[in-house]
XYZ file of C-alpha atoms in Angstrom:
503
model
C 23.506 -4.254 -47.514
C 22.908 -0.425 -47.401
C 23.186 1.283 -50.810
C 25.418 4.367 -51.417
C 22.329 6.287 -52.570
C 20.617 5.545 -49.246
C 23.598 6.857 -47.200
C 23.847 9.962 -49.392
C 20.151 10.601 -48.902
C 20.592 10.399 -45.103
C 23.510 12.892 -45.136
C 21.547 15.320 -47.333
C 18.620 15.026 -44.921
C 20.757 16.204 -41.946
C 22.694 19.006 -43.745
C 20.087 21.743 -42.981
C 20.228 20.896 -39.253
C 24.027 20.960 -39.279
C 23.984 24.352 -41.047
C 21.535 25.740 -38.466
C 23.806 24.617 -35.616
C 26.871 26.095 -37.346
C 24.950 29.317 -37.923
C 23.964 29.350 -34.246
C 27.597 28.945 -33.161
C 28.635 31.729 -35.504
C 25.869 33.979 -34.214
C 26.981 33.191 -30.644
C 30.497 34.417 -31.402
C 29.122 37.471 -33.214
C 26.735 38.540 -30.457
C 29.434 37.895 -27.908
C 31.551 40.483 -29.699
C 29.080 43.294 -30.254
C 26.263 42.229 -27.830
C 23.565 43.919 -29.938
C 19.904 43.466 -28.924
C 19.038 42.278 -32.446
C 21.640 39.527 -32.284
C 20.363 38.378 -28.881
C 16.802 38.354 -30.193
C 17.744 36.353 -33.299
C 19.880 33.925 -31.350
C 17.161 33.449 -28.702
C 14.602 32.773 -31.414
C 16.745 30.044 -33.006
C 17.504 28.396 -29.666
C 13.814 28.505 -28.746
C 12.928 26.805 -32.035
C 15.596 24.161 -31.301
C 14.089 23.542 -27.841
C 17.156 24.866 -25.966
C 15.082 26.873 -23.524
C 17.707 27.789 -20.889
C 20.090 29.129 -23.540
C 17.255 30.992 -25.284
C 16.252 32.560 -21.951
C 19.804 33.886 -21.395
C 19.670 35.716 -24.734
C 16.226 37.211 -24.047
C 17.443 38.374 -20.604
C 20.304 40.141 -22.376
C 17.895 41.672 -24.928
C 15.619 43.014 -22.139
C 18.641 44.451 -20.292
C 19.904 45.995 -23.551
C 16.568 47.606 -24.443
C 14.022 47.801 -21.536
C 11.381 49.218 -23.899
C 11.542 46.427 -26.482
C 8.109 44.825 -26.045
C 9.049 41.844 -28.292
C 11.984 40.993 -25.980
C 9.549 40.746 -23.052
C 7.071 38.766 -25.149
C 9.722 36.265 -26.321
C 10.989 35.871 -22.760
C 7.424 35.279 -21.520
C 7.045 32.599 -24.237
C 10.180 30.819 -22.927
C 8.954 31.072 -19.319
C 5.635 29.502 -20.348
C 7.445 26.729 -22.255
C 9.456 26.061 -19.061
C 6.270 25.943 -16.946
C 7.176 29.170 -15.116
C 3.879 31.007 -15.425
C 4.587 33.231 -12.374
C 7.617 34.668 -14.177
C 5.728 34.995 -17.494
C 2.909 37.087 -16.030
C 4.903 40.312 -15.253
C 6.556 40.110 -18.704
C 3.161 39.907 -20.435
C 1.941 42.867 -18.320
C 5.024 44.855 -19.414
C 4.291 43.997 -23.079
C 0.702 45.298 -22.707
C 1.987 48.426 -20.938
C 4.402 49.120 -23.840
C 1.945 48.070 -26.583
C -1.698 48.073 -25.361
C -3.071 46.784 -28.711
C -0.926 43.588 -28.636
C -3.943 41.224 -28.448
C -1.901 37.990 -28.392
C -0.109 39.070 -25.164
C -3.378 40.230 -23.595
C -5.102 36.943 -24.474
C -2.226 34.949 -22.950
C -2.321 37.087 -19.798
C -6.103 36.600 -19.548
C -5.607 32.811 -19.735
C -2.963 32.900 -16.965
C -5.159 35.081 -14.746
C -8.068 32.667 -15.299
C -5.870 29.720 -14.206
C -4.935 31.690 -11.072
C -8.618 32.238 -10.280
C -8.350 36.021 -10.768
C -11.640 36.054 -12.644
C -12.393 39.814 -12.758
C -8.928 40.632 -14.121
C -9.146 37.774 -16.661
C -12.571 38.924 -17.873
C -11.257 42.479 -18.294
C -8.482 41.167 -20.604
C -10.875 39.000 -22.656
C -13.288 41.938 -23.135
C -10.452 44.222 -24.262
C -9.291 41.594 -26.771
C -12.809 41.511 -28.252
C -12.781 45.338 -28.613
C -9.324 45.601 -30.181
C -9.866 44.266 -33.690
C -8.686 40.666 -33.021
C -8.117 37.930 -35.590
C -10.945 35.421 -36.025
C -9.043 32.831 -33.966
C -8.340 35.323 -31.134
C -11.950 36.472 -31.087
C -13.226 32.894 -30.848
C -10.826 32.053 -27.999
C -11.536 35.264 -26.054
C -15.322 34.734 -26.324
C -15.007 31.076 -25.214
C -12.845 32.018 -22.209
C -15.178 34.849 -21.245
C -18.154 32.437 -21.215
C -16.118 29.971 -19.132
C -15.143 32.711 -16.667
C -18.815 33.737 -16.225
C -19.736 30.103 -15.467
C -16.904 29.848 -12.904
C -18.017 33.117 -11.220
C -21.435 31.477 -10.693
C -19.837 28.257 -9.329
C -17.604 30.228 -6.937
C -20.681 31.899 -5.400
C -22.464 28.513 -5.145
C -19.448 26.758 -3.584
C -19.094 29.463 -0.908
C -22.780 29.149 -0.104
C -22.518 25.339 0.168
C -19.406 25.669 2.366
C -21.133 28.182 4.681
C -24.083 25.764 4.991
C -21.575 22.973 5.921
C -22.626 20.993 2.843
C -19.007 19.975 2.271
C -19.690 17.249 -0.278
C -21.570 19.624 -2.607
C -18.978 22.367 -2.070
C -16.140 19.936 -2.909
C -17.894 18.860 -6.137
C -18.391 22.517 -7.171
C -14.753 23.318 -6.343
C -13.651 20.302 -8.454
C -15.197 21.985 -11.502
C -13.638 25.367 -10.642
C -10.151 23.865 -10.150
C -10.336 22.001 -13.495
C -9.995 25.467 -15.104
C -8.439 27.539 -12.282
C -5.636 25.043 -11.604
C -3.444 27.630 -9.786
C -6.227 29.090 -7.651
C -4.923 28.913 -4.050
C -8.212 30.004 -2.404
C -10.254 27.268 -4.133
C -7.672 24.588 -3.244
C -7.574 25.661 0.409
C -11.377 25.654 0.614
C -11.550 22.201 -1.007
C -8.859 20.959 1.430
C -11.067 22.131 4.321
C -14.039 20.274 2.769
C -11.927 17.101 2.569
C -10.836 17.505 6.217
C -14.484 17.796 7.295
C -15.309 14.732 5.163
C -12.436 12.761 6.703
C -10.587 12.397 3.375
C -7.161 13.380 4.695
C -5.134 12.119 1.724
C -7.019 14.451 -0.629
C -6.717 17.349 1.839
C -2.941 16.818 2.019
C -2.693 16.871 -1.788
C -4.536 20.226 -2.045
C -2.598 21.824 0.827
C 0.759 20.740 -0.658
C -0.270 22.386 -3.952
C -1.394 25.535 -2.068
C 1.942 25.732 -0.194
C 3.787 25.753 -3.542
C 1.420 28.127 -5.365
C 1.675 30.784 -2.620
C 5.279 31.388 -1.544
C 4.590 32.516 2.051
C 1.737 30.122 2.830
C 2.458 29.437 6.534
C -1.156 28.405 7.177
C -0.961 25.593 4.590
C 2.181 24.218 6.270
C 0.552 24.475 9.715
C -2.539 22.585 8.521
C -0.400 19.931 6.827
C 1.560 19.469 10.057
C -1.589 19.077 12.174
C -3.123 16.584 9.700
C 0.011 14.419 9.716
C 0.112 14.680 13.529
C -3.498 13.502 13.879
C -2.698 10.620 11.505
C 0.152 9.581 13.812
C 2.939 10.517 11.367
C 5.180 12.494 13.736
C 8.117 12.736 11.278
C 6.090 14.282 8.430
C 4.354 16.565 10.949
C 7.746 17.801 12.138
C 8.942 18.399 8.544
C 5.883 20.514 7.657
C 5.891 22.635 10.832
C 9.603 23.362 10.263
C 8.721 24.716 6.791
C 6.206 27.055 8.460
C 8.851 28.324 10.911
C 11.360 28.865 8.081
C 8.876 31.349 6.594
C 7.963 32.919 9.944
C 10.064 31.979 13.040
C 7.584 33.881 15.258
C 4.441 32.107 14.016
C 2.608 31.372 17.309
C 0.567 28.348 16.182
C 3.509 26.725 14.391
C 5.952 27.303 17.248
C 3.575 25.892 19.889
C 2.828 22.864 17.688
C 6.539 22.424 16.886
C 7.425 22.068 20.605
C 4.787 19.340 21.079
C 5.756 17.381 17.939
C 9.468 17.667 18.711
C 8.973 16.301 22.249
C 6.893 13.382 20.983
C 9.300 12.666 18.126
C 12.240 12.606 20.560
C 10.440 10.165 22.901
C 9.582 7.798 20.025
C 13.135 7.872 18.611
C 14.539 7.248 22.107
C 12.157 4.284 22.631
C 13.168 2.766 19.277
C 16.852 3.122 20.195
C 16.174 1.242 23.465
C 14.498 -1.572 21.479
C 17.564 -1.774 19.201
C 19.746 -1.996 22.331
C 17.462 -4.809 23.640
C 16.586 -2.705 26.705
C 12.981 -3.764 26.438
C 11.685 -2.737 29.873
C 13.098 0.781 29.407
C 11.507 0.940 25.938
C 8.122 0.005 27.462
C 8.465 2.864 30.004
C 9.396 5.317 27.247
C 6.376 4.349 25.121
C 4.138 4.683 28.200
C 5.485 8.267 28.426
C 4.458 8.793 24.760
C 0.852 7.930 25.686
C 0.995 10.509 28.530
C 2.505 13.169 26.241
C -0.295 12.751 23.667
C -3.339 10.999 25.166
C -5.830 12.569 22.730
C -4.513 11.291 19.379
C -5.643 7.687 18.944
C -2.940 6.892 16.372
C -0.111 7.674 18.825
C -1.694 5.565 21.603
C -2.044 2.744 19.093
C 1.559 3.131 17.866
C 2.843 3.125 21.467
C 0.838 0.005 22.361
C 2.014 -1.740 19.178
C 5.651 -1.138 20.128
C 5.022 -2.057 23.814
C 3.544 -5.340 22.543
C 6.733 -5.892 20.503
C 9.114 -4.963 23.345
C 7.344 -7.212 25.868
C 7.377 -10.122 23.415
C 11.078 -9.637 22.716
C 11.701 -9.420 26.471
C 9.954 -12.800 27.010
C 7.125 -11.114 28.966
C 4.363 -13.114 27.284
C 1.654 -12.721 29.942
C 2.021 -8.903 29.781
C 2.426 -8.781 25.998
C -0.690 -10.755 25.030
C -3.353 -8.303 26.405
C -1.499 -5.228 25.026
C -1.234 -6.827 21.569
C -4.944 -7.676 21.837
C -5.850 -4.002 22.446
C -4.090 -2.982 19.216
C -5.720 -5.800 17.223
C -9.197 -4.675 18.361
C -8.595 -1.394 16.500
C -6.645 -2.915 13.621
C -7.263 -6.687 13.239
C -5.055 -6.868 10.137
C -1.876 -5.431 11.729
C 0.633 -8.065 10.602
C 3.444 -6.967 12.937
C 1.205 -7.188 16.003
C -0.223 -10.537 14.876
C 3.354 -11.873 14.603
C 4.303 -10.478 18.020
C 1.217 -11.889 19.737
C 1.744 -15.253 18.032
C 5.306 -15.338 19.391
C 4.005 -14.380 22.865
C 1.455 -17.206 22.657
C 4.297 -19.623 21.807
C 6.242 -18.392 24.851
C 3.088 -18.928 26.936
C 2.612 -22.420 25.410
C -0.751 -21.437 23.861
C 0.138 -23.051 20.553
C -3.322 -23.204 18.977
C -3.782 -19.450 19.525
C -0.289 -18.846 18.074
C -1.160 -20.896 14.974
C -4.391 -18.910 14.539
C -2.512 -15.573 14.678
C 0.206 -16.743 12.266
C -2.444 -17.975 9.801
C -4.301 -14.628 9.983
C -1.017 -12.756 9.428
C -0.184 -15.002 6.438
C -3.438 -13.937 4.699
C -2.238 -10.315 4.708
C 1.460 -10.961 4.053
C 1.841 -14.083 1.940
C 5.609 -14.094 1.362
C 6.724 -13.239 4.906
C 9.423 -15.741 5.856
C 9.107 -14.932 9.567
C 5.410 -15.899 9.499
C 6.148 -19.143 7.672
C 8.894 -20.158 10.104
C 6.843 -19.077 13.158
C 3.819 -21.050 11.975
C 5.903 -24.198 11.365
C 7.487 -23.884 14.819
C 4.085 -23.392 16.538
C 2.678 -26.428 14.698
C 5.680 -28.566 15.753
C 5.383 -27.400 19.370
C 1.639 -28.111 19.403
C 2.309 -31.637 18.154
C 5.073 -32.014 20.718
C 2.863 -30.710 23.563
C 0.350 -33.402 22.746
C 3.120 -35.938 23.407
C 5.779 -35.179 25.992
C 6.678 -31.736 27.323
C 9.873 -31.800 29.365
C 9.209 -28.337 30.789
C 5.816 -29.467 32.102
C 7.314 -32.683 33.461
C 9.702 -30.645 35.629
C 7.159 -27.878 36.222
C 9.437 -25.101 34.948
C 8.954 -22.284 32.426
C 10.503 -22.383 28.962
C 12.737 -19.508 30.039
C 14.057 -21.409 33.130
C 17.820 -21.297 33.813
C 19.898 -24.467 34.344
C 19.959 -23.941 38.158
C 16.132 -23.874 38.298
C 15.937 -27.014 36.146
C 18.346 -29.001 38.376
C 16.557 -27.808 41.539
C 13.164 -28.895 40.139
C 14.652 -32.217 39.002
C 16.090 -33.008 42.463
C 12.798 -32.260 44.171
C 10.756 -34.411 41.767
C 13.318 -37.218 41.643
C 13.152 -37.440 45.429
C 9.352 -37.386 45.342
C 9.044 -40.078 42.643
C 11.960 -42.306 43.629
C 10.619 -45.881 43.156
C 12.089 -46.929 46.561
C 9.409 -44.733 48.114
C 6.640 -47.022 46.835
C 5.833 -50.541 48.044
C 2.658 -51.275 46.068
C 3.653 -52.945 42.709
C 1.258 -50.790 40.660
C 2.368 -47.585 42.335
C 6.031 -48.589 41.976
C 5.494 -49.208 38.237
C 3.867 -45.779 37.868
C 6.716 -44.179 39.850
C 9.321 -45.911 37.654
C 7.765 -44.401 34.507
C 7.482 -40.978 36.142
C 11.084 -41.141 37.335
C 12.296 -42.001 33.817
C 10.374 -38.984 32.420
C 11.887 -36.719 35.091
C 15.412 -37.997 34.354
C 14.967 -37.593 30.585
C 13.565 -34.081 31.057
C 16.593 -33.114 33.146
C 19.012 -34.585 30.572
C 17.383 -32.778 27.633
C 16.937 -29.405 29.346
C 20.453 -29.211 30.826
C 22.116 -30.034 27.492
C 22.140 -26.821 25.351
C 22.097 -28.694 22.018
C 19.292 -31.058 23.020
C 17.290 -28.221 24.587
C 17.554 -26.128 21.389
C 16.246 -29.073 19.348
C 13.365 -29.532 21.772
C 12.535 -25.792 21.717
C 12.204 -26.067 17.926
C 9.678 -28.881 18.186
C 12.020 -31.870 17.905
C 12.165 -34.494 20.703
C 15.806 -35.603 21.187
C 14.577 -38.683 23.094
C 12.162 -39.808 20.398
C 13.779 -42.097 17.753
C 11.079 -41.124 15.183
C 11.631 -37.423 15.750
C 15.400 -37.821 15.564
C 15.411 -39.562 12.129
C 18.862 -41.056 12.595
C 20.293 -38.320 14.876
C 22.234 -39.270 18.014
C 19.958 -39.840 21.000
C 20.028 -41.416 24.442
C 18.267 -44.564 25.641
C 17.822 -45.590 29.230
C 18.322 -49.340 28.644
C 20.602 -49.447 31.677
C 17.647 -48.840 33.993
C 18.494 -46.908 37.132
C 22.127 -48.061 37.028
C 22.438 -45.474 34.281
C 22.073 -42.749 36.933
C 24.959 -43.857 39.146
C 26.972 -40.830 38.018
C 24.455 -38.486 39.617
C 22.865 -39.486 42.911
C 20.847 -36.654 44.405
C 20.236 -38.541 47.643
C 23.712 -39.763 48.599
C 22.423 -43.302 49.298
C 24.368 -45.252 46.696
C 23.199 -46.641 43.340
C 19.590 -47.499 42.746
C 19.049 -51.192 43.442
C 16.483 -52.189 40.873
C 16.279 -52.378 37.067
C 13.711 -51.950 34.378
C 13.813 -51.487 30.613
C 11.713 -49.470 28.249
C 11.603 -48.819 24.531
């Protein structure tokens, strides 16, 4: 149970905060009435102390408007800008403070620190030297001297990094620029130079990071956007490339490099989107043609050729064109052996082509890189069942038809083989016995493959004619011998006139 004394203590603890808030509300009403600069300054100060930066900023704006020569109004506003992370806005306010009151060392020290972060070393050093000459406090003197020493060291590193860059020693230059940027975090020139080092070193992710920072630090940085667009393009990311080049053209619609690049990226992007739409519509042959056009549009960027071949592999597999799909998928896997999507597509193509062991191998490789992929698991199980089945009886092979054969083809093949292997054609007892077995296989194959339900079961690795495979499901036996075929006589010569049984 909470004691009364404890509750009272809590209330007393919060009273000063409540009074401050009430005072702030009162001051707000008061300054709203007379709008005096002093009231705005006082109100802004309280709001700043309370962490209400946006409200504080409004009051300091009003104070600056009310008295454009009040250096403290500019200084307070600069303090809020810095607290909000808006150093670009703080810098002109600090310069105005120094213009109005040149001996204000705190403002000059802050400006020197901002200039140092921007990489404006000469201007920063000038501020630090003036602080040291203007009777600073002990703390200000110590900070100014420390920053001046740091600036001298960075000046030396800048010269070294430019020399390394000119000598094409990009690794050394990048390491030197790392040290510079640790201090000069808003220095656009150093970031752009380091980005170029990373490009030359093949570290595109790091180059992108520096160029993105440079595009934000410099408001009209068309070159950064152009470079970002070309990097994404060479990495095969056409959508990001298009986004970045559009940013360049927003800043300068007449930018020659960006406009020329934009036309190329837009054309490629349109072709890829069109090809993907064709795949969604199951127009696989058209999608293949469209992706072949992508390769012609951009033959020099390996990533786009690889992307196009990956999607051609997929479209051909989906279109049941296994013999064409397998070599295309193989080309992609030479460059990227761990591409799970291509491994799955080629495995499916192998299944269509009845190369079950190869399909199993691809599914197992894919599973190593994507453990919880349900499609891989189901594909692997199907390939394993079909392999087992192929080692027994394959009704497609018995009739000599493809797995994609239509019912008409199946019946035509059946009639031809049934005529060829009709037991009446054989007189020798051994040959007749062999023909009887063959004829039964042909008849069973025809029955399974012309019945949609039975064919589906067989295509999933289950033999509808095998009692073990069926596990209690309905299945057909041919205990009636050839009398069982009286309903369908392909020869028009009456019922077959001999019997045999099999289990």
